[in-house]
Short mmCIF file of C-alpha atoms in Angstrom, two decimals:
data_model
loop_
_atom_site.label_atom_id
_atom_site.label_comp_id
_atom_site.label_asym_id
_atom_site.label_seq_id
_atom_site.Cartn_x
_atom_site.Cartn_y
_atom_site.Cartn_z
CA UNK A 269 -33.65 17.38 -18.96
CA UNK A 270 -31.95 19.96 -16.66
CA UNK A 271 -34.05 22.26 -14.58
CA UNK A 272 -34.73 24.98 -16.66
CA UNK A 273 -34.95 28.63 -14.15
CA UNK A 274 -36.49 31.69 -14.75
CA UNK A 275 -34.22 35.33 -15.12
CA UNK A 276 -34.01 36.63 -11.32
CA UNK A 277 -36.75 38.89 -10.62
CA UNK A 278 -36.12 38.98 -6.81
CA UNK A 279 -36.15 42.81 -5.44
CA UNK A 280 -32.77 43.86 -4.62
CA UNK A 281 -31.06 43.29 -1.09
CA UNK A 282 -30.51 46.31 0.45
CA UNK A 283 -27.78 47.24 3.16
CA UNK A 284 -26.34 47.18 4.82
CA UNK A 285 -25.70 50.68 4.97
CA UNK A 286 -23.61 52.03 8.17
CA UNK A 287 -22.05 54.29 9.71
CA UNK A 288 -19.20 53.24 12.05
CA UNK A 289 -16.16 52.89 13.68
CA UNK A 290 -14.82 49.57 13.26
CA UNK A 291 -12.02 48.74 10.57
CA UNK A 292 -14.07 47.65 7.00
CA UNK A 293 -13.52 44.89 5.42
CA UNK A 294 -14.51 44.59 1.39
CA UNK A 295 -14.56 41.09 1.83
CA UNK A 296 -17.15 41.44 4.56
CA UNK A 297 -19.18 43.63 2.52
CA UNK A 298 -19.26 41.73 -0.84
CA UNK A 299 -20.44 38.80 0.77
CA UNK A 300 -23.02 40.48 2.74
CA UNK A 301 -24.71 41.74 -1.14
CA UNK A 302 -23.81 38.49 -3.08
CA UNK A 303 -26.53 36.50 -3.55
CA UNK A 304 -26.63 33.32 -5.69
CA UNK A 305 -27.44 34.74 -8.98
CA UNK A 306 -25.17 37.30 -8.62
CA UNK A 307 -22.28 37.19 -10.81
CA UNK A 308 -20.65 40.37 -10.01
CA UNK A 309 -20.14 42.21 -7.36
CA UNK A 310 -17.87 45.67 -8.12
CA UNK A 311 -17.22 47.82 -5.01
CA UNK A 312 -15.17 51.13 -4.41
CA UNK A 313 -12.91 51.67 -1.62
CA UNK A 314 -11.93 55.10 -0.55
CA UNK A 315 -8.33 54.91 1.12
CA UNK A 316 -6.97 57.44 3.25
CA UNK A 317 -4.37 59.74 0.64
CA UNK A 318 -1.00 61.17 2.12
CA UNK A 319 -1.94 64.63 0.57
CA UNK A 320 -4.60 66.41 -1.23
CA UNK A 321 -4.12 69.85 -3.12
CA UNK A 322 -0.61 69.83 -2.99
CA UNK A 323 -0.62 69.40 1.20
CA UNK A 324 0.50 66.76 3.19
CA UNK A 325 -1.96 64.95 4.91
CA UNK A 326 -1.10 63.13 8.16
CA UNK A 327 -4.69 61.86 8.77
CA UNK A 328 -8.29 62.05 8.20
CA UNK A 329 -10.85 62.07 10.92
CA UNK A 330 -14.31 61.38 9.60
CA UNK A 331 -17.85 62.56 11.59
CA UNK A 332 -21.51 61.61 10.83
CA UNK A 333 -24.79 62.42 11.60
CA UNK A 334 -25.35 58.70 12.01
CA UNK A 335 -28.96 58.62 12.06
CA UNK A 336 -29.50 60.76 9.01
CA UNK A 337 -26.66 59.18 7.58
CA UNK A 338 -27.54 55.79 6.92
CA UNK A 339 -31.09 56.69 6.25
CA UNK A 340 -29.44 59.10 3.12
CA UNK A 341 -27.60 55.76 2.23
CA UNK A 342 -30.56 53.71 2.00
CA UNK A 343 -32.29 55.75 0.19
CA UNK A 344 -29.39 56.76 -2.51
CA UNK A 345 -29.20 52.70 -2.58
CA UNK A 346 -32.37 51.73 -3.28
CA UNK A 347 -32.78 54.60 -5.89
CA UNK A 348 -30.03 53.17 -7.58
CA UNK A 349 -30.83 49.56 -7.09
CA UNK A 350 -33.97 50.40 -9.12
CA UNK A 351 -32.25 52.29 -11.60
CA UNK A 352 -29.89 49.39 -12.52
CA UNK A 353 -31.70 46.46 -11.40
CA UNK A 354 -29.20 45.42 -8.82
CA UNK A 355 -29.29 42.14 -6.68
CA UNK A 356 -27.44 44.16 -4.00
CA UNK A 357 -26.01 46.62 -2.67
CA UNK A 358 -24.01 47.81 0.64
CA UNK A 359 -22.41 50.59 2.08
CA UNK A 360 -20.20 50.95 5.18
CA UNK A 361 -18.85 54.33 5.83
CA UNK A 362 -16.09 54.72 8.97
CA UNK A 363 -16.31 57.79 11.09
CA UNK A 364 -13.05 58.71 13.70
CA UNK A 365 -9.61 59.43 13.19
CA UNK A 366 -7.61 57.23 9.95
CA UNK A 367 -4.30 56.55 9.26
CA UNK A 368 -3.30 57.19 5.57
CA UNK A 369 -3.99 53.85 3.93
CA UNK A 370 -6.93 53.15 5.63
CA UNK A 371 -10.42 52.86 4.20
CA UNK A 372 -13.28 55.35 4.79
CA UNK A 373 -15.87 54.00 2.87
CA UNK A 374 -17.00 51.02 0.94
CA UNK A 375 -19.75 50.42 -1.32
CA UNK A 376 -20.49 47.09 -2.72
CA UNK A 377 -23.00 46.21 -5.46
CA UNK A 378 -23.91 42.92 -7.05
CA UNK A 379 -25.65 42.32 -10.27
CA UNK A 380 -26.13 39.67 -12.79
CA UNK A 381 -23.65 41.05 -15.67
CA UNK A 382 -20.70 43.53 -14.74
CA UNK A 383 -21.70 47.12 -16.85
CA UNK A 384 -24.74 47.84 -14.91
CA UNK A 385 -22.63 46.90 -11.45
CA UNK A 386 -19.72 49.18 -12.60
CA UNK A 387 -22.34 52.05 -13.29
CA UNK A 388 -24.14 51.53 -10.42
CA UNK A 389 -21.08 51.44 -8.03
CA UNK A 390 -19.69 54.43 -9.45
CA UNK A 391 -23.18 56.50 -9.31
CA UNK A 392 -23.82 55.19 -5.75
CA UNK A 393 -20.62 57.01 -4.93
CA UNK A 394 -21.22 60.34 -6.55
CA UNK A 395 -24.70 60.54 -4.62
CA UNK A 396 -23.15 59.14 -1.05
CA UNK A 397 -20.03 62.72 -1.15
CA UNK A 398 -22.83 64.79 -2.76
CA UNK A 399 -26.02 64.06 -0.10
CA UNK A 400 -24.72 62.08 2.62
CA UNK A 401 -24.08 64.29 5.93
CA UNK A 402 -20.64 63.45 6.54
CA UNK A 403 -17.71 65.08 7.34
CA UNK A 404 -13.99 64.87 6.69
CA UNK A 405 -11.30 66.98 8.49
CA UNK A 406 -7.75 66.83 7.16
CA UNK A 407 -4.92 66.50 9.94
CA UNK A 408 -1.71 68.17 8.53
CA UNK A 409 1.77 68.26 10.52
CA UNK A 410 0.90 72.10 11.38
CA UNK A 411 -3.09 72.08 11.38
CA UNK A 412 -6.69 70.45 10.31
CA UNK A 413 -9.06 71.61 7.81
CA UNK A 414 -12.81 70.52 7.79
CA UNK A 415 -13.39 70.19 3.94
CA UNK A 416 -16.52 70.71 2.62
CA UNK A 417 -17.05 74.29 3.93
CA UNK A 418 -15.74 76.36 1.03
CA UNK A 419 -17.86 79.77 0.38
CA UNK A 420 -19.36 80.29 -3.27
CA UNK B 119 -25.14 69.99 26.35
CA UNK B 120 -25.51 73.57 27.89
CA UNK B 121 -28.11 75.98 27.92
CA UNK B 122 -27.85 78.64 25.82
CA UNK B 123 -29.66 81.76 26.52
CA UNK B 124 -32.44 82.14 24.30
CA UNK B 125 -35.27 84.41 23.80
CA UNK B 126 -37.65 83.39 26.05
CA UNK B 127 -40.07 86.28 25.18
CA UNK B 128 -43.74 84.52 25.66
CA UNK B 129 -45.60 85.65 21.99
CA UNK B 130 -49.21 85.89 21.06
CA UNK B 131 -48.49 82.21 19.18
CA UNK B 132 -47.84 81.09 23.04
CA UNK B 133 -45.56 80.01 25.45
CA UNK B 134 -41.76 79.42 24.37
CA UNK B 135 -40.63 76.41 23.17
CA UNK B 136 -37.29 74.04 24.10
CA UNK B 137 -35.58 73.24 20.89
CA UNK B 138 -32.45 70.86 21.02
CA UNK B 139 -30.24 72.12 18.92
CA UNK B 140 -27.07 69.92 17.29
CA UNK B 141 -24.07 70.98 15.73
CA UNK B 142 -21.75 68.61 13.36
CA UNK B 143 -17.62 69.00 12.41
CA UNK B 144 -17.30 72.79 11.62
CA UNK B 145 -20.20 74.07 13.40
CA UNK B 146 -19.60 72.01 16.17
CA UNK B 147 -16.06 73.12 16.68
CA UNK B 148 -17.37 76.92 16.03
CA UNK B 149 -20.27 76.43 18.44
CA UNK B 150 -17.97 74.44 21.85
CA UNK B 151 -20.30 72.63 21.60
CA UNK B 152 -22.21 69.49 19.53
CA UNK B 153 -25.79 70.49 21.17
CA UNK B 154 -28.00 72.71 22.99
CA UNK B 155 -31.08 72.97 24.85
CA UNK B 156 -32.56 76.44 22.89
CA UNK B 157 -35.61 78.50 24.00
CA UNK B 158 -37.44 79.79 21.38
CA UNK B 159 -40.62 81.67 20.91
CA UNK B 160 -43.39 80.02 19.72
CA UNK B 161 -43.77 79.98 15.93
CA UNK B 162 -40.13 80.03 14.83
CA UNK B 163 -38.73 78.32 11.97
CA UNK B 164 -35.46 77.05 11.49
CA UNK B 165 -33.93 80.06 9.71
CA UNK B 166 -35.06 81.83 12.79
CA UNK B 167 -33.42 79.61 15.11
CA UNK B 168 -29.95 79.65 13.27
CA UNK B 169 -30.13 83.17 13.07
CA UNK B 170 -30.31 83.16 16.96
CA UNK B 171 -27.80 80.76 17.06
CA UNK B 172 -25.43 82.74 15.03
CA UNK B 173 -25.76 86.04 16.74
CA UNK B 174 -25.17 84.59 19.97
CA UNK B 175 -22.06 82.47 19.27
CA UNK B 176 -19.60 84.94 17.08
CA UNK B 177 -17.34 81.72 16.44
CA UNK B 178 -20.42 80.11 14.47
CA UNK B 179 -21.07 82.75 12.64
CA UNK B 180 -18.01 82.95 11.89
CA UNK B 181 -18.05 79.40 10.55
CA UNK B 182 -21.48 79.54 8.80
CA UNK B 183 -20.73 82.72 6.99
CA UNK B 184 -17.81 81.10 5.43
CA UNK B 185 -19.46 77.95 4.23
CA UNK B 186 -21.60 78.04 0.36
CA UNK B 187 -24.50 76.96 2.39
CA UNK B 188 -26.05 75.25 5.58
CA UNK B 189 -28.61 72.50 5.48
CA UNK B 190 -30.86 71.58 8.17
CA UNK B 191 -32.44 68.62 9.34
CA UNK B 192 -35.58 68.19 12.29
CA UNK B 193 -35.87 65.21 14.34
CA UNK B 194 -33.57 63.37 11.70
CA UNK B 195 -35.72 64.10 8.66
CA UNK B 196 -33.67 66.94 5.94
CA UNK B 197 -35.99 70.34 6.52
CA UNK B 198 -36.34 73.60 4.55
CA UNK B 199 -35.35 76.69 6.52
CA UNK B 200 -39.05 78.21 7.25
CA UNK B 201 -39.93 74.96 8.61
CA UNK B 202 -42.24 75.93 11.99
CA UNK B 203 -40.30 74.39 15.14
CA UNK B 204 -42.38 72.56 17.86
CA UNK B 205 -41.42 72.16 20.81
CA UNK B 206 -38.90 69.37 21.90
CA UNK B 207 -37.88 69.28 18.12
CA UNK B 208 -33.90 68.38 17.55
CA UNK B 209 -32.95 70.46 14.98
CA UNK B 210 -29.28 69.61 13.06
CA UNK B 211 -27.28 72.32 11.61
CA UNK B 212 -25.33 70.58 8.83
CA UNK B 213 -22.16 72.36 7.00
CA UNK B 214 -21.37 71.26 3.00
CA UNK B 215 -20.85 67.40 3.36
CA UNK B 216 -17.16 65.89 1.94
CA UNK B 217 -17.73 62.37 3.31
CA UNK B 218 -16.36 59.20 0.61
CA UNK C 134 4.26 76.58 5.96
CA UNK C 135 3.35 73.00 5.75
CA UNK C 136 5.17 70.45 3.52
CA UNK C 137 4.36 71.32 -0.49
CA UNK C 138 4.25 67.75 -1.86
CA UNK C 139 4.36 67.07 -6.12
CA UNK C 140 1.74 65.61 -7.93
CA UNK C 141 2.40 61.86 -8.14
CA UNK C 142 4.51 60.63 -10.92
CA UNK C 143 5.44 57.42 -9.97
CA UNK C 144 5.26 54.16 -12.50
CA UNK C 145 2.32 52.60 -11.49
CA UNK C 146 2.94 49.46 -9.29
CA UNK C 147 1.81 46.41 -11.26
CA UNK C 148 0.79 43.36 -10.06
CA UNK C 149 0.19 40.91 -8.16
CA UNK C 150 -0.97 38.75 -11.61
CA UNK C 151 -2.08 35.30 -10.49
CA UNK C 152 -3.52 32.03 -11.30
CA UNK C 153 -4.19 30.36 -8.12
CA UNK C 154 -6.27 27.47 -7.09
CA UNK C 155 -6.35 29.06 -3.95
CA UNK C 156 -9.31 30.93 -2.53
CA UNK C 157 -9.24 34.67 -3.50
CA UNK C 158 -9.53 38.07 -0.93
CA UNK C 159 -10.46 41.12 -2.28
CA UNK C 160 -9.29 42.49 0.90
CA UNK C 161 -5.79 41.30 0.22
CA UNK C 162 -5.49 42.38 -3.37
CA UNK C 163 -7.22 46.17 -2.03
CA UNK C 164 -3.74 46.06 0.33
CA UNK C 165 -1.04 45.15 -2.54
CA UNK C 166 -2.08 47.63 -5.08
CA UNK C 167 -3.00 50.72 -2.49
CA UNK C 168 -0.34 53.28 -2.53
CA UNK C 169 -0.13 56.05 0.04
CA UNK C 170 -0.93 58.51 -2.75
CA UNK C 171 -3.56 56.40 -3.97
CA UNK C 172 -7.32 57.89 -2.67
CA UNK C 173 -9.47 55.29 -4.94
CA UNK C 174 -9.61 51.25 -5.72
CA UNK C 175 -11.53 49.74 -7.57
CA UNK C 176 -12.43 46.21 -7.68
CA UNK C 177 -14.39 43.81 -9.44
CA UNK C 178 -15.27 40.29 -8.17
CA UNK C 179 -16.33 37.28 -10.50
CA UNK C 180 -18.52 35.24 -8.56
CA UNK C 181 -20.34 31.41 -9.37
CA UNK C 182 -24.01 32.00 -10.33
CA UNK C 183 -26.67 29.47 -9.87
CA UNK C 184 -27.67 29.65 -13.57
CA UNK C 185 -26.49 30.90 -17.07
CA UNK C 186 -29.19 30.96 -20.04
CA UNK C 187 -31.61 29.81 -18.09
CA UNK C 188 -29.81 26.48 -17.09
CA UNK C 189 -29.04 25.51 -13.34
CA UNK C 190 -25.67 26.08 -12.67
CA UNK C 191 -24.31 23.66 -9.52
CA UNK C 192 -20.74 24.68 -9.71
CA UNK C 193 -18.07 25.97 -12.26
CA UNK C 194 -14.66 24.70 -13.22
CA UNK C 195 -11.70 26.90 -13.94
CA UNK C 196 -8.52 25.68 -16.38
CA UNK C 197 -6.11 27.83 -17.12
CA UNK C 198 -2.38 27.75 -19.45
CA UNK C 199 -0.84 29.29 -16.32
CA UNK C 200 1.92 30.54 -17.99
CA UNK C 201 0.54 32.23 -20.69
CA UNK C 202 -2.19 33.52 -18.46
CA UNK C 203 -0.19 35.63 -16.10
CA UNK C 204 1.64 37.07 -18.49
CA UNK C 205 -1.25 38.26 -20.45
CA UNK C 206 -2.84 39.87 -17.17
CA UNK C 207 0.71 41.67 -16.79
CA UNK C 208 0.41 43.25 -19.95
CA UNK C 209 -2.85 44.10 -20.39
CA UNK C 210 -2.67 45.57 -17.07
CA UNK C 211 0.60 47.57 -18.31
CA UNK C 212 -1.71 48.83 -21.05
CA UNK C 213 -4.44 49.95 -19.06
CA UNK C 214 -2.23 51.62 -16.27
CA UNK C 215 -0.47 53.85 -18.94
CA UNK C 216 -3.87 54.59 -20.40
CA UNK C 217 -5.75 55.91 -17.42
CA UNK C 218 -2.08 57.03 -15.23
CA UNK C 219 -3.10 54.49 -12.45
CA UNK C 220 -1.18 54.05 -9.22
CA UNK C 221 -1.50 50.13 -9.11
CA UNK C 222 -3.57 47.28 -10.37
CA UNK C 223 -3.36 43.44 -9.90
CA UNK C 224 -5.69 40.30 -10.74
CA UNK C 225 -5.92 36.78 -10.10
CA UNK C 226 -7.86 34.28 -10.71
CA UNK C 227 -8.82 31.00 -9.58
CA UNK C 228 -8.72 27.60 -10.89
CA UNK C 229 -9.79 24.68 -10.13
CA UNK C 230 -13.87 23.56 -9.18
CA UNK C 231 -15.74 26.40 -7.41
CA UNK C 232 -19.09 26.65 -5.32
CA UNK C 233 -21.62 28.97 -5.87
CA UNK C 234 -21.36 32.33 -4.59
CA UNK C 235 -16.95 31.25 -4.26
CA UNK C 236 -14.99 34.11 -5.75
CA UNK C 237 -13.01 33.16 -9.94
CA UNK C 238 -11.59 36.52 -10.30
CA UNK C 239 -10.78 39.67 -8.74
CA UNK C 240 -9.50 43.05 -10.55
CA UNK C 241 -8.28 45.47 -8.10
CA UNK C 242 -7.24 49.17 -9.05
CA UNK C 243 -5.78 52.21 -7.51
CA UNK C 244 -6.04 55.75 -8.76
CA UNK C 245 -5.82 59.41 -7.28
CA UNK C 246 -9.38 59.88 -8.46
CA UNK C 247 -12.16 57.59 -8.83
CA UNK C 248 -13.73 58.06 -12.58
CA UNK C 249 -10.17 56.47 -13.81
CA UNK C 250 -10.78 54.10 -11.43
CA UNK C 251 -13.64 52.95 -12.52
CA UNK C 252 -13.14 53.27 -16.41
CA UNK C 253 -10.22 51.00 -15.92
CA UNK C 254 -11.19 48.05 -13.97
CA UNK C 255 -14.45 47.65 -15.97
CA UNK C 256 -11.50 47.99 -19.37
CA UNK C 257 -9.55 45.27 -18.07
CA UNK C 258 -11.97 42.86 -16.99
CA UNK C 259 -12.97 43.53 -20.58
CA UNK C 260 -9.88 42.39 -21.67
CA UNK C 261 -9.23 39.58 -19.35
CA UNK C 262 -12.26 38.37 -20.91
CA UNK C 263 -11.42 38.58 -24.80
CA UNK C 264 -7.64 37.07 -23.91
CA UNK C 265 -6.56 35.58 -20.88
CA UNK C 266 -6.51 31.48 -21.33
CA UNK C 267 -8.57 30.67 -18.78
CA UNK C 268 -11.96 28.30 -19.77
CA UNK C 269 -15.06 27.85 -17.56
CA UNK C 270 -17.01 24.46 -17.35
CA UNK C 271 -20.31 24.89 -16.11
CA UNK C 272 -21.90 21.81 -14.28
CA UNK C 273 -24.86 21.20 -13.98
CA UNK C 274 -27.19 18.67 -12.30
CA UNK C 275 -27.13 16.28 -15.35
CA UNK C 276 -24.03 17.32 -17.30
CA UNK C 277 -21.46 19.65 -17.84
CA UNK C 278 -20.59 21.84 -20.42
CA UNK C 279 -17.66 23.59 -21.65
CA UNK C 280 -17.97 27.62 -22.38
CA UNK C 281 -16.21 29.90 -25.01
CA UNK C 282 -16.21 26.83 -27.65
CA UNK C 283 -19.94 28.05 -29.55
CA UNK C 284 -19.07 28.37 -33.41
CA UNK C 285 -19.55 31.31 -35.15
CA UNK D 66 1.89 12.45 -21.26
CA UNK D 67 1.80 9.67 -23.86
CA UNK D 68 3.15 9.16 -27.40
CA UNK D 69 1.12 10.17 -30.05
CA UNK D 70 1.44 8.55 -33.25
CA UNK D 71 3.00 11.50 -35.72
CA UNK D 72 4.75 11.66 -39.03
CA UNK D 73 7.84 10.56 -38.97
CA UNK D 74 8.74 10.73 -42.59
CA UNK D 75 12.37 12.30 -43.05
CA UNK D 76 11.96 15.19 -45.64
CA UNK D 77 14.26 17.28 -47.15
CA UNK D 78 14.04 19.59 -44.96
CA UNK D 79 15.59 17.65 -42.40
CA UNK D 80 14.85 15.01 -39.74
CA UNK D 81 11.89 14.93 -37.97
CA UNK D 82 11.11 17.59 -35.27
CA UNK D 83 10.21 16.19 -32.04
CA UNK D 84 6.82 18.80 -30.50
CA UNK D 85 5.51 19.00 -27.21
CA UNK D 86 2.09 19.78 -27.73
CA UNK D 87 -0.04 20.56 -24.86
CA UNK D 88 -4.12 20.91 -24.68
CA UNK D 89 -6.44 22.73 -22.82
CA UNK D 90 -9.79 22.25 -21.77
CA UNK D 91 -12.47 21.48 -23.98
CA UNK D 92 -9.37 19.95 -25.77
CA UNK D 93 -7.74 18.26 -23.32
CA UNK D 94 -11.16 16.17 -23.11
CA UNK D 95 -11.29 15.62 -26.55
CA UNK D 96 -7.85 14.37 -26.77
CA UNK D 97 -8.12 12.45 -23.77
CA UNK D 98 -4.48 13.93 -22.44
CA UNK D 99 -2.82 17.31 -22.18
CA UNK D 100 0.05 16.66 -23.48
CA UNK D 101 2.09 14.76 -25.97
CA UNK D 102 5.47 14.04 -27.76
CA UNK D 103 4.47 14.47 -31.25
CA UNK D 104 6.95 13.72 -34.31
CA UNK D 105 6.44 16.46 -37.62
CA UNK D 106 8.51 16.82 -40.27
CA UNK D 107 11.20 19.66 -40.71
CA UNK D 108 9.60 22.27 -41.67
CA UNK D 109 6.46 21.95 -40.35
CA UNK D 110 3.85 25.11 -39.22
CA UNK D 111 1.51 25.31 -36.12
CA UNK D 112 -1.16 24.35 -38.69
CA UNK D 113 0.31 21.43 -40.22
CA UNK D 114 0.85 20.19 -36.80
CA UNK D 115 -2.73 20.84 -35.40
CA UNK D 116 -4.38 19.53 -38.88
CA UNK D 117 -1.82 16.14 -38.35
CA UNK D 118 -3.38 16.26 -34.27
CA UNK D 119 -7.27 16.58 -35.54
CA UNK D 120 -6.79 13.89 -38.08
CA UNK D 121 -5.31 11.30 -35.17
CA UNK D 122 -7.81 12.07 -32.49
CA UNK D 123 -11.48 11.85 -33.98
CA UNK D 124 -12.49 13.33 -30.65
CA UNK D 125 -10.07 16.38 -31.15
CA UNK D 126 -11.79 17.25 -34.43
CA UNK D 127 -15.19 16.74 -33.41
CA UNK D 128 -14.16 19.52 -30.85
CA UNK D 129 -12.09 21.66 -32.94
CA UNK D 130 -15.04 22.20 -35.39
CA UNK D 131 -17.34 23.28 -32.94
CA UNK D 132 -15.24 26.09 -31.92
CA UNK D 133 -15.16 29.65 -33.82
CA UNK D 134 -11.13 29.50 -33.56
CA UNK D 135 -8.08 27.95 -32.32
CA UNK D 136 -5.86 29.89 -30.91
CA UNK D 137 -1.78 28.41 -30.42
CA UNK D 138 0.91 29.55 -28.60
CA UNK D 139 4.30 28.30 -29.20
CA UNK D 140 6.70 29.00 -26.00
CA UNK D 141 4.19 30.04 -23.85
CA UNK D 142 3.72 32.97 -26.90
CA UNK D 143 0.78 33.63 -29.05
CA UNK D 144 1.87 32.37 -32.44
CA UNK D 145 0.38 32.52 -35.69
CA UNK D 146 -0.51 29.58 -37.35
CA UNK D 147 2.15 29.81 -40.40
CA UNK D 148 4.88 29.76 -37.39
CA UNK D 149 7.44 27.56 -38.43
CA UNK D 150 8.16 24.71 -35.86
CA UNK D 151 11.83 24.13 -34.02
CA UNK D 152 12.83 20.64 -32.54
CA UNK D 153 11.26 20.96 -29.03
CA UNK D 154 9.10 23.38 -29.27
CA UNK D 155 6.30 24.00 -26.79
CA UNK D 156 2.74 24.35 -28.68
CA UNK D 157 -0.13 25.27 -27.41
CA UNK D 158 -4.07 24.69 -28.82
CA UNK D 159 -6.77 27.08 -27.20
CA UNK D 160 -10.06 26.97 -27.59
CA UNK D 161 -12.59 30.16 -26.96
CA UNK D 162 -11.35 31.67 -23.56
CA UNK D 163 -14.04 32.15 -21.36
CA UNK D 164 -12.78 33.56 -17.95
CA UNK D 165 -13.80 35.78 -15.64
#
């Protein structure tokens, strides 16, 4: 007889969740979630666009409030890993100045089947631009803009 | 981190207290600065405080009156605005986020 | 003034589409499909789990019809790139006998925005599932067993 | 790849069609090979051929019933199974795909 093993019922493995920066790596991050009874891992990458409302963008410079930062992570994470019953889930978000290309933020999270991971990934990321106190300035050939700061 | 002049007025609630004060993206730009060491008179809250803070530096008032809102955080923790300050408490002025 | 730039209209840049027995990057798949216009990827990652129905899993075996199989991931990526206007996508997936926790498929999707994003990775894993010739043999301590093959 | 016994009975239709017909899989097991030169007569369909394959390999059937369908490709092309064969054709029998 085979070795029969019970569903996972392990709490989820949270983080890491960071603020920094050093060049991510999705790679890095999904195998920092996976664990062995996770089948899927789903993560979103936010790359660094050449223009946004019809502007050229040269850049992006990112700032934090670290501290409160990844705390605001954490807690969107483990929210969520309740929510969906995730085996993990990680989030790395850069700060400093980005060429267009270049990733800003990843968030990785691993489940046993792929729907919950894709609705978990994607609601992770609407909470991390909605709570999360960081910043992004857009460097054009003429100017910067800090976005976010819109009256009304 | 400079000094900026506070009011230093001693109040029936006691002596004045040192608030450090930090600024992030916008406001920091607006302010010269991304923190303070503030004066305060005992009993203030944090709407107080940015009031202050905006009267004395045009440039962030400026800034502040052209964002939809301002959040605030003490010693790292999200705060409402009549939170009551102690002394030595860092308190972050935070403009609309757009991080991802 | 600073430059006015035109909503992007380019075809979306398909592929890489790949059957490989060699081991898979989501970082490197992130790179091929990102666009400079592109401000979103997506990506799902298969990995080996230690058990399915309750069984131990020790390791899973991937056969494809190589062929066949990359040119069903072209076109049901064409299909899904028209459908949600995406910048780029690409998917390969392994073959061959793989550890737990190793990597048998990655999905990786760029888009201006992230909802489409989303919506379309999780749509053509979907389909890779229901019609890509590729079979999975799970082994197990005493066994091995291959999946897909369950009548009705 | 080995020579599997087919039907080489000259019809009509023709001669005999010479197949390559390749298995994957839970098939390949079952036939013990993924591949071989298979003789049909002119004329023949993707089913007459796999019916002729399931009939020669005991293992092949035992497999083939356990499955909820056989797919075939002919070409490296889906193909239905009334296709009409073509001397050296390619053909394909897929069990359940399962990837991912």
């Amino acid at each position: 007889m085979s070795e029969q093993v019970a569903p996972a019922a392990a709490p989820p493995a949270l983080g890491p969740f960071e603020v920094t920066a050093a060049v991510l790596s999705v790679d890095q991050l999904v195998a920092e979630v996976a664990t062995p009874a996770a089948g899927a891992v789903v993560t979103f990458a936010g790359l660094v666009r050449d223009h946004h409302q019809g502007r050229r963008v040269v850049a992006l410079e990112y700032e934090a409030y670290p501290e409160l930062a990844a705390r605001e992570l954490q807690a969107l994470s483990a929210a969520v890993a309740a929510k969906y019953a995730l085996q993990g889930i990680g989030i790395r978000h850069r700060t400093g100045r980005l060429a267009i290309g270049e990733i800003s933020v990843v968030i990785a999270v691993a489940a046993p089947h792929r729907a919950a991971a894709f609705a978990a990934c994607a609601e992770a990321l609407d909470l991390l631009k909605a709570t999360v106190p960081v910043w992004k300035k857009e460097w054009y050939a003429d100017g910067s803009s800090w976005l976010g700061q819109a009256a009304g | 981190m400079t000094q900026i002049a506070g009011d230093s007025r001693a109040t029936a609630n006691g002596p004045p207290l040192t608030i450090r004060a930090r600024f992030f993206a916008l406001y920091r730009e607006a302010a010269g600065q991304d923190e303070a060491q503030v004066p305060v008179p005992a009993g203030s809250t944090v709407r107080e405080l940015w009031q202050h803070l905006l009267a004395a530096h045009p440039g962030l008032e400026r800034a502040g009156a052209a964002t939809a809102y301002t959040a605030y955080a003490v010693n790292g923790t999200w705060a409402k605005s009549d939170r009551v300050l102690q002394d030595g408490d860092e308190v972050a002025f935070l403009p609309p986020v757009s991080g991802g």
